């Protein structure tokens, strides 16, 4: 069975929801481990005060009993504590009583770089909020929870996934500078997966290629504008003799320019994915825009916002890579019970004599 993930939830709506299907039964989940990842996503230099309002915790509504998956759809919920300030503005139903709290006035000033203009045009919306609430990266919280479940499945076959910021010290200095100038910044993150067996993904068809799947998973995160596997873009400027990883008699490599993937298939080395994040589009010193109500030139919406979310992206991308690797591993090894999944991995490593 293929692992599938569907999510729903607006930034200031009641909650974020994820449904995970295809997970084997018997996978042990630890609520504290999932919550620790949710906390990591909320932290990081340059985040907005929203993070002090939210204390993200996972709730499980289905698919788990006494901490073990049942092999049935797993339903996860992360509530938005801030919704209490938006009960009128983000009420799923026509609200009763006088408008109160946040989100009562229509937003008509689209921000360059955000979903605002494209969203209202595409869906025929009169209020930019109807577009930005889902486009917002708030719902990455529930993706991180799903990523934590994927990491638990990967841990059963000794695979560990970790995201980090590239050049953290430089990033912090740029955040300080941007904050003073009421501006925003982006940055680069890296996700590494250790212990990945050779043979996940395939070159058979382009949809099977794990490099393409990982790129799509990471590019699918808000504000990611570039993804590379291994040495990626730098490979274009090298000679072949400097670009490829020579094979030893034990079939391992001393270098890893390929980032653990050749021909869309893992080769047993560490999987390395890097992503470039653009500067966040909500600026406290707004860019030029149009007022959609009057048609006049105006300044874009100013709304509480992060100066940077690069450290958060490292956690979100870690979850996205973990989910895609778990999917690829489960495609290869299968199993309705975790024990079957692990036994198939063991038999495969035995066959190829991989240590
Ligand atoms: C973890 C995370 C937090 C973000 N926080 C903000 C934010 O506070 N303000 C903002 O304008 N954009 C933020 N973004 C980026 C926007 O969601 C994103 O730029 C927007 O949805 C448009 O999509 P695009 O950049 O992929 O084109 C964040 C992105 C991530 C991954």
mmCIF file of C-alpha atoms and ligand atoms in Angstrom:
data_model
loop_
_atom_site.group_PDB
_atom_site.id
_atom_site.type_symbol
_atom_site.label_atom_id
_atom_site.label_comp_id
_atom_site.label_asym_id
_atom_site.label_seq_id
_atom_site.Cartn_x
_atom_site.Cartn_y
_atom_site.Cartn_z
ATOM 1 C CA UNK A 1 0.000 0.000 0.000
ATOM 2 C CA UNK A 2 1.293 3.453 -0.857
ATOM 3 C CA UNK A 3 1.690 5.908 1.989
ATOM 4 C CA UNK A 4 -0.512 8.919 1.356
ATOM 5 C CA UNK A 5 -0.872 12.236 3.131
ATOM 6 C CA UNK A 6 -3.714 14.763 2.888
ATOM 7 C CA UNK A 7 -3.898 17.938 4.952
ATOM 8 C CA UNK A 8 -6.394 20.730 5.579
ATOM 9 C CA UNK A 9 -6.406 23.872 7.687
ATOM 10 C CA UNK A 10 -6.193 27.653 7.509
ATOM 11 C CA UNK A 11 -3.680 29.784 9.375
ATOM 12 C CA UNK A 12 -6.229 31.274 11.806
ATOM 13 C CA UNK A 13 -8.941 28.628 11.474
ATOM 14 C CA UNK A 14 -9.838 26.272 14.331
ATOM 15 C CA UNK A 15 -7.214 23.597 13.564
ATOM 16 C CA UNK A 16 -4.840 21.908 11.121
ATOM 17 C CA UNK A 17 -5.640 18.357 10.106
ATOM 18 C CA UNK A 18 -3.679 15.527 8.470
ATOM 19 C CA UNK A 19 -4.795 12.076 7.375
ATOM 20 C CA UNK A 20 -2.054 9.510 6.772
ATOM 21 C CA UNK A 21 -2.995 6.281 5.037
ATOM 22 C CA UNK A 22 -1.027 3.151 4.177
ATOM 23 C CA UNK A 23 1.053 3.059 7.370
ATOM 24 C CA UNK A 24 1.811 -0.454 8.635
ATOM 25 C CA UNK A 25 0.316 -1.610 11.916
ATOM 26 C CA UNK A 26 2.392 -1.866 15.065
ATOM 27 C CA UNK A 27 4.432 1.290 14.604
ATOM 28 C CA UNK A 28 5.131 2.753 18.036
ATOM 29 C CA UNK A 29 4.591 6.516 18.201
ATOM 30 C CA UNK A 30 5.675 8.775 21.053
ATOM 31 C CA UNK A 31 3.603 11.914 21.543
ATOM 32 C CA UNK A 32 6.540 13.758 23.164
ATOM 33 C CA UNK A 33 8.765 13.054 20.151
ATOM 34 C CA UNK A 34 6.163 14.461 17.738
ATOM 35 C CA UNK A 35 5.584 17.491 19.988
ATOM 36 C CA UNK A 36 9.336 18.096 20.181
ATOM 37 C CA UNK A 37 9.441 18.452 16.382
ATOM 38 C CA UNK A 38 6.446 20.801 16.500
ATOM 39 C CA UNK A 39 8.349 22.904 19.035
ATOM 40 C CA UNK A 40 11.490 22.922 16.871
ATOM 41 C CA UNK A 41 9.400 24.264 13.965
ATOM 42 C CA UNK A 42 8.155 27.121 16.113
ATOM 43 C CA UNK A 43 11.608 28.138 17.279
ATOM 44 C CA UNK A 44 14.355 29.911 15.421
ATOM 45 C CA UNK A 45 15.782 33.360 15.157
ATOM 46 C CA UNK A 46 13.559 35.898 13.407
ATOM 47 C CA UNK A 47 10.119 34.348 14.032
ATOM 48 C CA UNK A 48 7.073 36.511 14.768
ATOM 49 C CA UNK A 49 5.193 36.832 18.107
ATOM 50 C CA UNK A 50 2.596 34.368 16.717
ATOM 51 C CA UNK A 51 4.917 31.651 17.954
ATOM 52 C CA UNK A 52 4.373 32.815 21.547
ATOM 53 C CA UNK A 53 0.610 32.433 21.162
ATOM 54 C CA UNK A 54 0.849 28.926 19.739
ATOM 55 C CA UNK A 55 2.131 25.952 21.721
ATOM 56 C CA UNK A 56 1.681 23.295 19.110
ATOM 57 C CA UNK A 57 0.716 19.833 20.315
ATOM 58 C CA UNK A 58 -0.439 16.857 18.314
ATOM 59 C CA UNK A 59 -3.795 15.220 18.949
ATOM 60 C CA UNK A 60 -4.650 11.861 17.440
ATOM 61 C CA UNK A 61 -8.270 11.204 16.499
ATOM 62 C CA UNK A 62 -7.962 7.837 14.768
ATOM 63 C CA UNK A 63 -5.612 5.051 13.731
ATOM 64 C CA UNK A 64 -3.695 4.717 17.004
ATOM 65 C CA UNK A 65 -4.353 2.623 20.087
ATOM 66 C CA UNK A 66 -2.164 2.743 23.180
ATOM 67 C CA UNK A 67 0.631 4.340 21.140
ATOM 68 C CA UNK A 68 0.645 1.784 18.295
ATOM 69 C CA UNK A 69 -0.666 2.282 14.781
ATOM 70 C CA UNK A 70 -3.561 0.042 13.773
ATOM 71 C CA UNK A 71 -2.829 -0.061 10.030
ATOM 72 C CA UNK A 72 -5.879 2.158 9.544
ATOM 73 C CA UNK A 73 -5.938 5.862 8.562
ATOM 74 C CA UNK A 74 -4.094 7.951 11.139
ATOM 75 C CA UNK A 75 -5.841 11.275 11.807
ATOM 76 C CA UNK A 76 -3.720 14.054 13.325
ATOM 77 C CA UNK A 77 -4.853 17.464 14.559
ATOM 78 C CA UNK A 78 -2.873 20.543 15.630
ATOM 79 C CA UNK A 79 -5.122 23.261 17.024
ATOM 80 C CA UNK A 80 -4.603 26.985 16.342
ATOM 81 C CA UNK A 81 -4.629 28.699 19.748
ATOM 82 C CA UNK A 82 -4.756 32.065 17.937
ATOM 83 C CA UNK A 83 -8.181 31.127 16.553
ATOM 84 C CA UNK A 84 -9.675 32.514 19.777
ATOM 85 C CA UNK A 85 -8.839 36.005 18.412
ATOM 86 C CA UNK A 86 -10.448 35.179 15.045
ATOM 87 C CA UNK A 87 -13.671 33.416 16.035
ATOM 88 C CA UNK A 88 -15.753 35.944 14.071
ATOM 89 C CA UNK A 89 -13.248 36.592 11.273
ATOM 90 C CA UNK A 90 -12.443 32.923 10.574
ATOM 91 C CA UNK A 91 -15.737 31.323 11.569
ATOM 92 C CA UNK A 92 -16.443 28.385 9.236
ATOM 93 C CA UNK A 93 -20.146 29.371 9.411
ATOM 94 C CA UNK A 94 -21.826 32.751 8.953
ATOM 95 C CA UNK A 95 -20.908 34.418 12.268
ATOM 96 C CA UNK A 96 -23.574 35.637 14.634
ATOM 97 C CA UNK A 97 -23.397 38.986 16.420
ATOM 98 C CA UNK A 98 -21.396 42.127 15.686
ATOM 99 C CA UNK A 99 -17.997 41.752 13.968
ATOM 100 C CA UNK A 100 -15.327 41.454 16.675
ATOM 101 C CA UNK A 101 -11.670 40.483 16.915
ATOM 102 C CA UNK A 102 -9.369 40.006 13.946
ATOM 103 C CA UNK A 103 -10.164 39.397 10.296
ATOM 104 C CA UNK A 104 -13.383 41.395 10.227
ATOM 105 C CA UNK A 105 -12.330 43.742 7.395
ATOM 106 C CA UNK A 106 -11.683 42.496 3.854
ATOM 107 C CA UNK A 107 -8.028 42.649 2.776
ATOM 108 C CA UNK A 108 -7.651 44.372 -0.608
ATOM 109 C CA UNK A 109 -3.882 45.050 -0.772
ATOM 110 C CA UNK A 110 -2.104 42.004 -2.268
ATOM 111 C CA UNK A 111 1.542 41.471 -1.235
ATOM 112 C CA UNK A 112 4.082 40.952 -4.019
ATOM 113 C CA UNK A 113 5.581 37.484 -3.556
ATOM 114 C CA UNK A 114 2.596 36.009 -1.719
ATOM 115 C CA UNK A 115 -0.479 34.084 -2.881
ATOM 116 C CA UNK A 116 -2.694 37.169 -2.549
ATOM 117 C CA UNK A 117 -3.114 38.386 -6.139
ATOM 118 C CA UNK A 118 -2.878 35.014 -7.878
ATOM 119 C CA UNK A 119 -5.325 33.554 -5.334
ATOM 120 C CA UNK A 120 -8.084 36.160 -5.704
ATOM 121 C CA UNK A 121 -7.825 36.077 -9.506
ATOM 122 C CA UNK A 122 -7.819 32.292 -9.733
ATOM 123 C CA UNK A 123 -10.648 31.584 -7.281
ATOM 124 C CA UNK A 124 -12.717 34.727 -7.886
ATOM 125 C CA UNK A 125 -12.356 35.922 -4.291
ATOM 126 C CA UNK A 126 -13.249 39.368 -2.988
ATOM 127 C CA UNK A 127 -11.134 39.198 0.169
ATOM 128 C CA UNK A 128 -7.414 38.446 -0.085
ATOM 129 C CA UNK A 129 -7.712 36.703 3.288
ATOM 130 C CA UNK A 130 -9.624 33.888 1.584
ATOM 131 C CA UNK A 131 -6.414 33.124 -0.343
ATOM 132 C CA UNK A 132 -3.694 33.886 2.171
ATOM 133 C CA UNK A 133 -5.115 31.850 5.039
ATOM 134 C CA UNK A 134 -4.384 28.522 3.329
ATOM 135 C CA UNK A 135 -1.321 29.710 1.390
ATOM 136 C CA UNK A 136 0.288 30.674 4.718
ATOM 137 C CA UNK A 137 2.932 28.285 5.992
ATOM 138 C CA UNK A 138 1.098 27.810 9.285
ATOM 139 C CA UNK A 139 -0.164 24.420 8.101
ATOM 140 C CA UNK A 140 3.434 23.183 7.821
ATOM 141 C CA UNK A 141 2.886 22.360 11.520
ATOM 142 C CA UNK A 142 0.749 19.353 10.683
ATOM 143 C CA UNK A 143 3.182 18.334 7.913
ATOM 144 C CA UNK A 144 5.905 18.303 10.566
ATOM 145 C CA UNK A 145 3.735 16.002 12.691
ATOM 146 C CA UNK A 146 3.338 13.676 9.675
ATOM 147 C CA UNK A 147 7.107 13.883 9.121
ATOM 148 C CA UNK A 148 7.663 12.766 12.721
ATOM 149 C CA UNK A 149 5.507 9.690 12.034
ATOM 150 C CA UNK A 150 7.563 9.018 8.879
ATOM 151 C CA UNK A 151 10.769 9.326 10.914
ATOM 152 C CA UNK A 152 9.442 6.699 13.346
ATOM 153 C CA UNK A 153 8.857 4.314 10.431
ATOM 154 C CA UNK A 154 12.319 5.050 9.021
ATOM 155 C CA UNK A 155 13.908 4.517 12.451
ATOM 156 C CA UNK A 156 12.578 0.939 12.392
ATOM 157 C CA UNK A 157 14.999 0.313 9.480
ATOM 158 C CA UNK A 158 17.787 2.420 11.038
ATOM 159 C CA UNK A 159 17.371 5.483 8.825
ATOM 160 C CA UNK A 160 17.778 8.906 10.485
ATOM 161 C CA UNK A 161 16.828 12.228 8.865
ATOM 162 C CA UNK A 162 18.034 15.626 10.040
ATOM 163 C CA UNK A 163 17.621 19.145 8.708
ATOM 164 C CA UNK A 164 19.849 22.113 9.468
ATOM 165 C CA UNK A 165 20.570 25.671 8.347
ATOM 166 C CA UNK A 166 23.578 26.249 6.084
ATOM 167 C CA UNK A 167 25.675 29.140 7.493
ATOM 168 C CA UNK A 168 23.610 29.728 10.640
ATOM 169 C CA UNK A 169 25.896 32.496 11.980
ATOM 170 C CA UNK A 170 25.743 34.463 8.732
ATOM 171 C CA UNK A 171 21.968 34.074 8.685
ATOM 172 C CA UNK A 172 21.589 35.503 12.183
ATOM 173 C CA UNK A 173 23.624 38.574 11.245
ATOM 174 C CA UNK A 174 21.462 39.108 8.150
ATOM 175 C CA UNK A 175 18.297 38.726 10.250
ATOM 176 C CA UNK A 176 19.509 41.446 12.651
ATOM 177 C CA UNK A 177 20.225 43.721 9.704
ATOM 178 C CA UNK A 178 16.838 42.992 8.106
ATOM 179 C CA UNK A 179 14.939 43.561 11.344
ATOM 180 C CA UNK A 180 16.510 47.014 11.711
ATOM 181 C CA UNK A 181 15.607 47.871 8.123
ATOM 182 C CA UNK A 182 12.077 46.390 8.570
ATOM 183 C CA UNK A 183 12.941 43.958 5.812
ATOM 184 C CA UNK A 184 13.037 40.148 5.484
ATOM 185 C CA UNK A 185 15.606 37.518 4.449
ATOM 186 C CA UNK A 186 15.769 33.960 3.172
ATOM 187 C CA UNK A 187 18.560 31.423 3.309
ATOM 188 C CA UNK A 188 19.702 27.897 2.544
ATOM 189 C CA UNK A 189 18.886 24.682 4.438
ATOM 190 C CA UNK A 190 20.157 21.139 4.127
ATOM 191 C CA UNK A 191 18.562 17.788 4.967
ATOM 192 C CA UNK A 192 20.699 14.672 5.403
ATOM 193 C CA UNK A 193 19.407 11.105 5.669
ATOM 194 C CA UNK A 194 21.785 8.491 7.065
ATOM 195 C CA UNK A 195 21.436 4.719 6.790
ATOM 196 C CA UNK A 196 19.310 4.785 3.627
ATOM 197 C CA UNK A 197 19.666 1.395 1.905
ATOM 198 C CA UNK A 198 20.630 1.313 -1.783
ATOM 199 C CA UNK A 199 17.745 0.739 -4.190
ATOM 200 C CA UNK A 200 15.010 3.156 -3.064
ATOM 201 C CA UNK A 201 13.362 4.920 -6.003
ATOM 202 C CA UNK A 202 14.059 3.855 -9.574
ATOM 203 C CA UNK A 203 15.201 4.981 -13.013
ATOM 204 C CA UNK A 204 12.379 2.960 -14.645
ATOM 205 C CA UNK A 205 10.070 5.953 -15.145
ATOM 206 C CA UNK A 206 10.447 9.606 -14.336
ATOM 207 C CA UNK A 207 7.718 9.461 -11.680
ATOM 208 C CA UNK A 208 9.726 6.804 -9.860
ATOM 209 C CA UNK A 209 12.933 8.848 -9.660
ATOM 210 C CA UNK A 210 13.616 9.593 -6.016
ATOM 211 C CA UNK A 211 15.597 12.748 -6.843
ATOM 212 C CA UNK A 212 12.529 14.131 -8.660
ATOM 213 C CA UNK A 213 10.223 13.077 -5.828
ATOM 214 C CA UNK A 214 12.400 14.661 -3.150
ATOM 215 C CA UNK A 215 12.726 17.859 -5.185
ATOM 216 C CA UNK A 216 8.937 18.057 -5.548
ATOM 217 C CA UNK A 217 8.412 17.358 -1.839
ATOM 218 C CA UNK A 218 10.792 20.146 -0.809
ATOM 219 C CA UNK A 219 9.775 22.606 -3.552
ATOM 220 C CA UNK A 220 6.214 22.057 -2.323
ATOM 221 C CA UNK A 221 7.062 23.953 0.867
ATOM 222 C CA UNK A 222 6.199 27.657 0.899
ATOM 223 C CA UNK A 223 8.997 30.053 -0.157
ATOM 224 C CA UNK A 224 11.351 27.326 -1.460
ATOM 225 C CA UNK A 225 12.634 28.467 -4.853
ATOM 226 C CA UNK A 226 15.512 26.074 -5.506
ATOM 227 C CA UNK A 227 16.334 22.466 -4.616
ATOM 228 C CA UNK A 228 19.528 20.534 -5.277
ATOM 229 C CA UNK A 229 20.578 16.960 -4.607
ATOM 230 C CA UNK A 230 24.204 16.488 -3.541
ATOM 231 C CA UNK A 231 26.494 19.028 -5.201
ATOM 232 C CA UNK A 232 23.617 20.014 -7.515
ATOM 233 C CA UNK A 233 24.260 23.258 -9.381
ATOM 234 C CA UNK A 234 28.012 23.164 -8.643
ATOM 235 C CA UNK A 235 28.320 19.934 -10.685
ATOM 236 C CA UNK A 236 27.524 21.871 -13.867
ATOM 237 C CA UNK A 237 30.871 23.657 -13.709
ATOM 238 C CA UNK A 238 33.074 20.625 -13.044
ATOM 239 C CA UNK A 239 34.843 18.021 -15.164
ATOM 240 C CA UNK A 240 33.353 14.541 -14.962
ATOM 241 C CA UNK A 241 36.454 13.269 -13.188
ATOM 242 C CA UNK A 242 35.740 15.740 -10.363
ATOM 243 C CA UNK A 243 31.998 15.195 -10.269
ATOM 244 C CA UNK A 244 31.454 11.452 -9.798
ATOM 245 C CA UNK A 245 32.021 9.233 -6.777
ATOM 246 C CA UNK A 246 34.440 6.371 -7.428
ATOM 247 C CA UNK A 247 33.311 2.888 -6.340
ATOM 248 C CA UNK A 248 35.428 0.840 -3.893
ATOM 249 C CA UNK A 249 35.466 -2.951 -3.767
ATOM 250 C CA UNK A 250 32.968 -2.875 -0.883
ATOM 251 C CA UNK A 251 30.728 -0.801 -3.215
ATOM 252 C CA UNK A 252 30.917 2.245 -0.958
ATOM 253 C CA UNK A 253 32.302 5.676 -1.936
ATOM 254 C CA UNK A 254 34.893 8.015 -0.458
ATOM 255 C CA UNK A 255 33.104 11.073 -1.844
ATOM 256 C CA UNK A 256 29.383 11.891 -2.127
ATOM 257 C CA UNK A 257 28.935 14.498 -4.858
ATOM 258 C CA UNK A 258 25.794 12.635 -5.975
ATOM 259 C CA UNK A 259 24.115 13.177 -2.606
ATOM 260 C CA UNK A 260 23.298 9.488 -2.272
ATOM 261 C CA UNK A 261 21.212 9.204 -5.445
ATOM 262 C CA UNK A 262 22.277 7.983 -8.904
ATOM 263 C CA UNK A 263 19.736 7.531 -11.705
ATOM 264 C CA UNK A 264 16.886 8.385 -9.361
ATOM 265 C CA UNK A 265 17.855 5.483 -7.082
ATOM 266 C CA UNK A 266 19.614 5.561 -3.711
ATOM 267 C CA UNK A 267 23.171 4.191 -3.796
ATOM 268 C CA UNK A 268 23.624 3.567 -0.068
ATOM 269 C CA UNK A 269 25.425 6.836 0.695
ATOM 270 C CA UNK A 270 23.943 9.666 2.744
ATOM 271 C CA UNK A 271 21.028 11.352 0.940
ATOM 272 C CA UNK A 272 21.689 15.102 0.824
ATOM 273 C CA UNK A 273 19.026 17.627 -0.222
ATOM 274 C CA UNK A 274 19.523 21.393 -0.123
ATOM 275 C CA UNK A 275 16.901 24.102 -0.568
ATOM 276 C CA UNK A 276 17.010 27.857 -1.155
ATOM 277 C CA UNK A 277 14.328 29.922 0.598
ATOM 278 C CA UNK A 278 13.403 33.342 -0.737
ATOM 279 C CA UNK A 279 13.010 36.342 1.608
ATOM 280 C CA UNK A 280 9.514 36.288 3.145
ATOM 281 C CA UNK A 281 7.029 38.446 1.224
ATOM 282 C CA UNK A 282 5.323 40.297 4.117
ATOM 283 C CA UNK A 283 7.371 43.432 4.654
ATOM 284 C CA UNK A 284 6.914 45.923 7.486
ATOM 285 C CA UNK A 285 8.087 48.511 4.931
ATOM 286 C CA UNK A 286 5.654 47.395 2.207
ATOM 287 C CA UNK A 287 6.257 47.265 -1.545
ATOM 288 C CA UNK A 288 4.034 48.880 -4.151
ATOM 289 C CA UNK A 289 0.737 47.158 -4.910
ATOM 290 C CA UNK A 290 -2.766 47.916 -6.142
ATOM 291 C CA UNK A 291 -5.843 48.413 -3.972
ATOM 292 C CA UNK A 292 -8.184 45.853 -5.501
ATOM 293 C CA UNK A 293 -11.229 47.801 -4.308
ATOM 294 C CA UNK A 294 -10.315 51.231 -5.738
ATOM 295 C CA UNK A 295 -7.872 50.231 -8.479
ATOM 296 C CA UNK A 296 -5.460 52.855 -7.130
ATOM 297 C CA UNK A 297 -1.733 52.365 -6.619
ATOM 298 C CA UNK A 298 -1.184 51.542 -2.951
ATOM 299 C CA UNK A 299 1.154 49.842 -0.515
ATOM 300 C CA UNK A 300 0.876 46.113 0.171
ATOM 301 C CA UNK A 301 -0.731 44.626 3.261
ATOM 302 C CA UNK A 302 1.298 44.780 6.472
ATOM 303 C CA UNK A 303 0.475 41.911 8.823
ATOM 304 C CA UNK A 304 2.327 40.336 11.757
ATOM 305 C CA UNK A 305 5.062 38.280 10.138
ATOM 306 C CA UNK A 306 8.410 36.555 10.510
ATOM 307 C CA UNK A 307 11.634 38.349 9.514
ATOM 308 C CA UNK A 308 12.976 34.928 8.520
ATOM 309 C CA UNK A 309 11.818 31.339 8.856
ATOM 310 C CA UNK A 310 14.891 29.508 7.614
ATOM 311 C CA UNK A 311 15.379 27.490 10.817
ATOM 312 C CA UNK A 312 11.713 26.493 10.678
ATOM 313 C CA UNK A 313 12.146 25.504 7.035
ATOM 314 C CA UNK A 314 14.958 23.135 8.053
ATOM 315 C CA UNK A 315 12.467 21.284 10.294
ATOM 316 C CA UNK A 316 9.663 21.355 7.704
ATOM 317 C CA UNK A 317 11.993 20.101 4.946
ATOM 318 C CA UNK A 318 13.306 17.382 7.270
ATOM 319 C CA UNK A 319 9.711 16.168 7.643
ATOM 320 C CA UNK A 320 9.045 16.377 3.882
ATOM 321 C CA UNK A 321 12.195 14.400 3.043
ATOM 322 C CA UNK A 322 11.384 11.857 5.760
ATOM 323 C CA UNK A 323 7.861 11.403 4.391
ATOM 324 C CA UNK A 324 9.109 10.836 0.826
ATOM 325 C CA UNK A 325 11.865 8.447 1.966
ATOM 326 C CA UNK A 326 9.394 6.515 4.125
ATOM 327 C CA UNK A 327 7.065 6.238 1.127
ATOM 328 C CA UNK A 328 9.883 4.975 -1.088
ATOM 329 C CA UNK A 329 11.055 2.518 1.584
ATOM 330 C CA UNK A 330 7.538 1.200 2.096
ATOM 331 C CA UNK A 331 7.087 0.808 -1.670
ATOM 332 C CA UNK A 332 10.232 -1.321 -1.738
ATOM 333 C CA UNK A 333 9.772 -3.404 1.401
ATOM 334 C CA UNK A 334 5.982 -3.344 1.845
ATOM 335 C CA UNK A 335 4.367 -4.954 4.867
ATOM 336 C CA UNK A 336 1.047 -4.525 6.635
ATOM 337 C CA UNK A 337 2.847 -4.932 9.957
ATOM 338 C CA UNK A 338 6.056 -3.115 10.887
ATOM 339 C CA UNK A 339 7.700 -6.479 11.563
ATOM 340 C CA UNK A 340 7.065 -7.518 7.933
ATOM 341 C CA UNK A 341 8.550 -4.247 6.695
ATOM 342 C CA UNK A 342 11.722 -4.711 8.765
ATOM 343 C CA UNK A 343 12.037 -8.402 7.836
ATOM 344 C CA UNK A 344 11.818 -7.553 4.111
ATOM 345 C CA UNK A 345 14.544 -4.934 4.563
ATOM 346 C CA UNK A 346 16.737 -7.479 6.381
ATOM 347 C CA UNK A 347 16.225 -10.120 3.654
ATOM 348 C CA UNK A 348 17.080 -7.583 0.945
ATOM 349 C CA UNK A 349 20.282 -6.408 2.676
ATOM 350 C CA UNK A 350 21.228 -10.069 3.110
ATOM 351 C CA UNK A 351 20.705 -10.737 -0.613
ATOM 352 C CA UNK A 352 22.878 -7.827 -1.708
ATOM 353 C CA UNK A 353 25.407 -8.439 1.067
ATOM 354 C CA UNK A 354 25.144 -4.849 2.310
ATOM 355 C CA UNK A 355 26.512 -3.859 5.675
HETATM 356 C C1 LIG B 1 8.018 27.932 8.035
HETATM 357 C C2 LIG B 1 7.608 29.067 7.150
HETATM 358 C C3 LIG B 1 7.170 30.262 7.707
HETATM 359 C C4 LIG B 1 6.782 31.334 6.901
HETATM 360 N N1 LIG B 1 6.401 32.491 7.502
HETATM 361 C C5 LIG B 1 6.054 33.562 6.717
HETATM 362 C C6 LIG B 1 5.698 34.804 7.301
HETATM 363 O O1 LIG B 1 5.668 34.971 8.527
HETATM 364 N N2 LIG B 1 5.401 35.826 6.478
HETATM 365 C C7 LIG B 1 5.420 35.697 5.101
HETATM 366 O O2 LIG B 1 5.144 36.651 4.405
HETATM 367 N N3 LIG B 1 5.734 34.518 4.528
HETATM 368 C C8 LIG B 1 6.050 33.457 5.299
HETATM 369 N N4 LIG B 1 6.394 32.267 4.683
HETATM 370 C C9 LIG B 1 6.421 32.183 3.213
HETATM 371 C C10 LIG B 1 5.058 32.258 2.554
HETATM 372 O O3 LIG B 1 4.170 31.317 3.110
HETATM 373 C C11 LIG B 1 5.212 32.045 1.034
HETATM 374 O O4 LIG B 1 6.181 32.900 0.526
HETATM 375 C C12 LIG B 1 3.886 32.286 0.322
HETATM 376 O O5 LIG B 1 2.948 31.280 0.698
HETATM 377 C C13 LIG B 1 3.993 32.298 -1.222
HETATM 378 O O6 LIG B 1 4.450 31.085 -1.711
HETATM 379 P P1 LIG B 1 5.847 30.956 -2.491
HETATM 380 O O7 LIG B 1 6.844 31.790 -1.744
HETATM 381 O O8 LIG B 1 6.189 29.514 -2.465
HETATM 382 O O9 LIG B 1 5.659 31.497 -3.874
HETATM 383 C C14 LIG B 1 6.818 31.190 5.483
HETATM 384 C C15 LIG B 1 7.245 29.985 4.921
HETATM 385 C C16 LIG B 1 7.651 28.932 5.730
HETATM 386 C C17 LIG B 1 8.128 27.643 5.105
#
